[in-house]
């Protein structure tokens, strides 16, 4: 199955904003959740935000709560990540992932091990400078 396709990364200064997009046209099943993960150099992959597609319920890592917003167009299998008040610690490669979720409770799981792995380096680069 084709991997999701991300776009929208870039370089900003501390306090700036970026909006990431992810298209996942091959994932047409209803019981799914879509999520954003990130990986900084030398660090483990980290779950950032997830959305339960049937209801739009959203979940966030503590490090981004109040600053990031995940949203979707379920009909188009598209999800966005609005990132505000960016900090240098937010820098990394951001990737989108899709997995089967039969409930919002399942969608709340942000652990990277729950999500399909992507080849290292795939995604969109976000760089926040101080």
PDB file of C-alpha atoms in Angstrom, residues 4-96:
ATOM      1  CA  UNK A   4       0.998   8.691   2.899  1.00  0.00           C
ATOM      2  CA  UNK A   5       2.510  11.789   1.299  1.00  0.00           C
ATOM      3  CA  UNK A   6       3.462  14.725   3.498  1.00  0.00           C
ATOM      4  CA  UNK A   7       4.110  18.349   2.601  1.00  0.00           C
ATOM      5  CA  UNK A   8       4.358  21.773   4.181  1.00  0.00           C
ATOM      6  CA  UNK A   9       7.574  21.632   6.181  1.00  0.00           C
ATOM      7  CA  UNK A  10      10.103  24.414   6.217  1.00  0.00           C
ATOM      8  CA  UNK A  11      12.288  26.663   8.331  1.00  0.00           C
ATOM      9  CA  UNK A  12      10.918  29.187  10.809  1.00  0.00           C
ATOM     10  CA  UNK A  13      12.108  31.097  13.824  1.00  0.00           C
ATOM     11  CA  UNK A  14      10.996  30.425  17.378  1.00  0.00           C
ATOM     12  CA  UNK A  15       7.382  31.433  17.805  1.00  0.00           C
ATOM     13  CA  UNK A  16       6.548  30.904  14.152  1.00  0.00           C
ATOM     14  CA  UNK A  17       3.923  28.666  12.559  1.00  0.00           C
ATOM     15  CA  UNK A  18       3.776  25.949   9.943  1.00  0.00           C
ATOM     16  CA  UNK A  19       0.951  23.856   8.524  1.00  0.00           C
ATOM     17  CA  UNK A  20       1.687  20.320   7.436  1.00  0.00           C
ATOM     18  CA  UNK A  21      -0.492  18.302   5.074  1.00  0.00           C
ATOM     19  CA  UNK A  22      -0.803  14.581   4.570  1.00  0.00           C
ATOM     20  CA  UNK A  23      -2.642  12.769   1.817  1.00  0.00           C
ATOM     21  CA  UNK A  24      -3.384   9.068   2.199  1.00  0.00           C
ATOM     22  CA  UNK A  25      -5.563   8.161  -0.775  1.00  0.00           C
ATOM     23  CA  UNK A  26      -5.227   4.387  -0.454  1.00  0.00           C
ATOM     24  CA  UNK A  27      -6.577   4.166   3.086  1.00  0.00           C
ATOM     25  CA  UNK A  28     -10.281   4.097   2.403  1.00  0.00           C
ATOM     26  CA  UNK A  29     -11.489   1.996   5.336  1.00  0.00           C
ATOM     27  CA  UNK A  30     -13.607   3.853   7.896  1.00  0.00           C
ATOM     28  CA  UNK A  31     -12.235   2.549  11.193  1.00  0.00           C
ATOM     29  CA  UNK A  32      -8.911   4.267  11.101  1.00  0.00           C
ATOM     30  CA  UNK A  33      -6.908   6.854  12.916  1.00  0.00           C
ATOM     31  CA  UNK A  34      -4.347   9.123  11.334  1.00  0.00           C
ATOM     32  CA  UNK A  35      -1.408  10.503  13.194  1.00  0.00           C
ATOM     33  CA  UNK A  36       1.664  12.642  13.010  1.00  0.00           C
ATOM     34  CA  UNK A  37       5.003  11.489  14.348  1.00  0.00           C
ATOM     35  CA  UNK A  38       8.365  13.200  14.360  1.00  0.00           C
ATOM     36  CA  UNK A  39      11.977  12.254  14.674  1.00  0.00           C
ATOM     37  CA  UNK A  40      14.827  14.561  15.564  1.00  0.00           C
ATOM     38  CA  UNK A  41      18.460  13.649  14.822  1.00  0.00           C
ATOM     39  CA  UNK A  42      19.765  11.203  17.392  1.00  0.00           C
ATOM     40  CA  UNK A  43      16.373  10.762  19.016  1.00  0.00           C
ATOM     41  CA  UNK A  44      13.673   8.145  18.896  1.00  0.00           C
ATOM     42  CA  UNK A  45      10.536   8.642  16.854  1.00  0.00           C
ATOM     43  CA  UNK A  46       7.819  10.393  18.856  1.00  0.00           C
ATOM     44  CA  UNK A  47       4.050  10.440  18.432  1.00  0.00           C
ATOM     45  CA  UNK A  48       2.791  14.017  18.254  1.00  0.00           C
ATOM     46  CA  UNK A  49      -0.931  13.978  17.476  1.00  0.00           C
ATOM     47  CA  UNK A  50      -3.616  11.615  16.310  1.00  0.00           C
ATOM     48  CA  UNK A  51      -7.189  11.863  15.117  1.00  0.00           C
ATOM     49  CA  UNK A  52      -9.895   9.195  15.126  1.00  0.00           C
ATOM     50  CA  UNK A  53     -11.351   9.521  11.647  1.00  0.00           C
ATOM     51  CA  UNK A  54     -14.997   8.478  12.269  1.00  0.00           C
ATOM     52  CA  UNK A  55     -15.588  11.108  14.982  1.00  0.00           C
ATOM     53  CA  UNK A  56     -12.725  13.598  14.682  1.00  0.00           C
ATOM     54  CA  UNK A  57     -11.604  13.005  18.270  1.00  0.00           C
ATOM     55  CA  UNK A  58      -8.056  14.273  18.723  1.00  0.00           C
ATOM     56  CA  UNK A  59      -5.168  13.459  21.038  1.00  0.00           C
ATOM     57  CA  UNK A  60      -1.843  15.176  21.588  1.00  0.00           C
ATOM     58  CA  UNK A  61       1.504  14.591  23.201  1.00  0.00           C
ATOM     59  CA  UNK A  62       1.967  16.748  26.294  1.00  0.00           C
ATOM     60  CA  UNK A  63       4.859  18.548  24.626  1.00  0.00           C
ATOM     61  CA  UNK A  64       2.594  20.024  21.917  1.00  0.00           C
ATOM     62  CA  UNK A  65      -0.757  20.476  23.679  1.00  0.00           C
ATOM     63  CA  UNK A  66      -2.130  23.957  23.191  1.00  0.00           C
ATOM     64  CA  UNK A  67       0.268  24.662  20.315  1.00  0.00           C
ATOM     65  CA  UNK A  68      -0.511  22.035  17.674  1.00  0.00           C
ATOM     66  CA  UNK A  69      -3.879  21.215  16.110  1.00  0.00           C
ATOM     67  CA  UNK A  70      -4.641  18.136  14.029  1.00  0.00           C
ATOM     68  CA  UNK A  71      -7.616  18.197  11.672  1.00  0.00           C
ATOM     69  CA  UNK A  72      -8.950  16.138   8.778  1.00  0.00           C
ATOM     70  CA  UNK A  73     -11.016  15.939   5.660  1.00  0.00           C
ATOM     71  CA  UNK A  74     -12.159  12.372   6.100  1.00  0.00           C
ATOM     72  CA  UNK A  75     -13.739  12.177   2.653  1.00  0.00           C
ATOM     73  CA  UNK A  76     -10.382  12.990   1.079  1.00  0.00           C
ATOM     74  CA  UNK A  77      -8.250  10.960   3.484  1.00  0.00           C
ATOM     75  CA  UNK A  78      -6.318  14.115   4.210  1.00  0.00           C
ATOM     76  CA  UNK A  79      -5.044  15.310   7.558  1.00  0.00           C
ATOM     77  CA  UNK A  80      -3.329  18.541   8.561  1.00  0.00           C
ATOM     78  CA  UNK A  81      -1.146  19.582  11.471  1.00  0.00           C
ATOM     79  CA  UNK A  82      -1.242  23.267  12.356  1.00  0.00           C
ATOM     80  CA  UNK A  83       1.814  24.072  14.420  1.00  0.00           C
ATOM     81  CA  UNK A  84       1.948  27.382  16.295  1.00  0.00           C
ATOM     82  CA  UNK A  85       4.391  28.828  18.817  1.00  0.00           C
ATOM     83  CA  UNK A  86       7.100  26.599  17.429  1.00  0.00           C
ATOM     84  CA  UNK A  87      10.197  25.925  19.494  1.00  0.00           C
ATOM     85  CA  UNK A  88      13.624  24.597  18.475  1.00  0.00           C
ATOM     86  CA  UNK A  89      12.723  21.321  20.210  1.00  0.00           C
ATOM     87  CA  UNK A  90       9.992  20.845  17.602  1.00  0.00           C
ATOM     88  CA  UNK A  91      12.566  20.452  14.842  1.00  0.00           C
ATOM     89  CA  UNK A  92      12.705  17.118  13.065  1.00  0.00           C
ATOM     90  CA  UNK A  93      11.257  15.076  10.263  1.00  0.00           C
ATOM     91  CA  UNK A  94       7.489  14.852  10.531  1.00  0.00           C
ATOM     92  CA  UNK A  95       5.701  11.899   9.037  1.00  0.00           C
ATOM     93  CA  UNK A  96       2.094  10.893   8.733  1.00  0.00           C
TER      94      UNK A  96
END
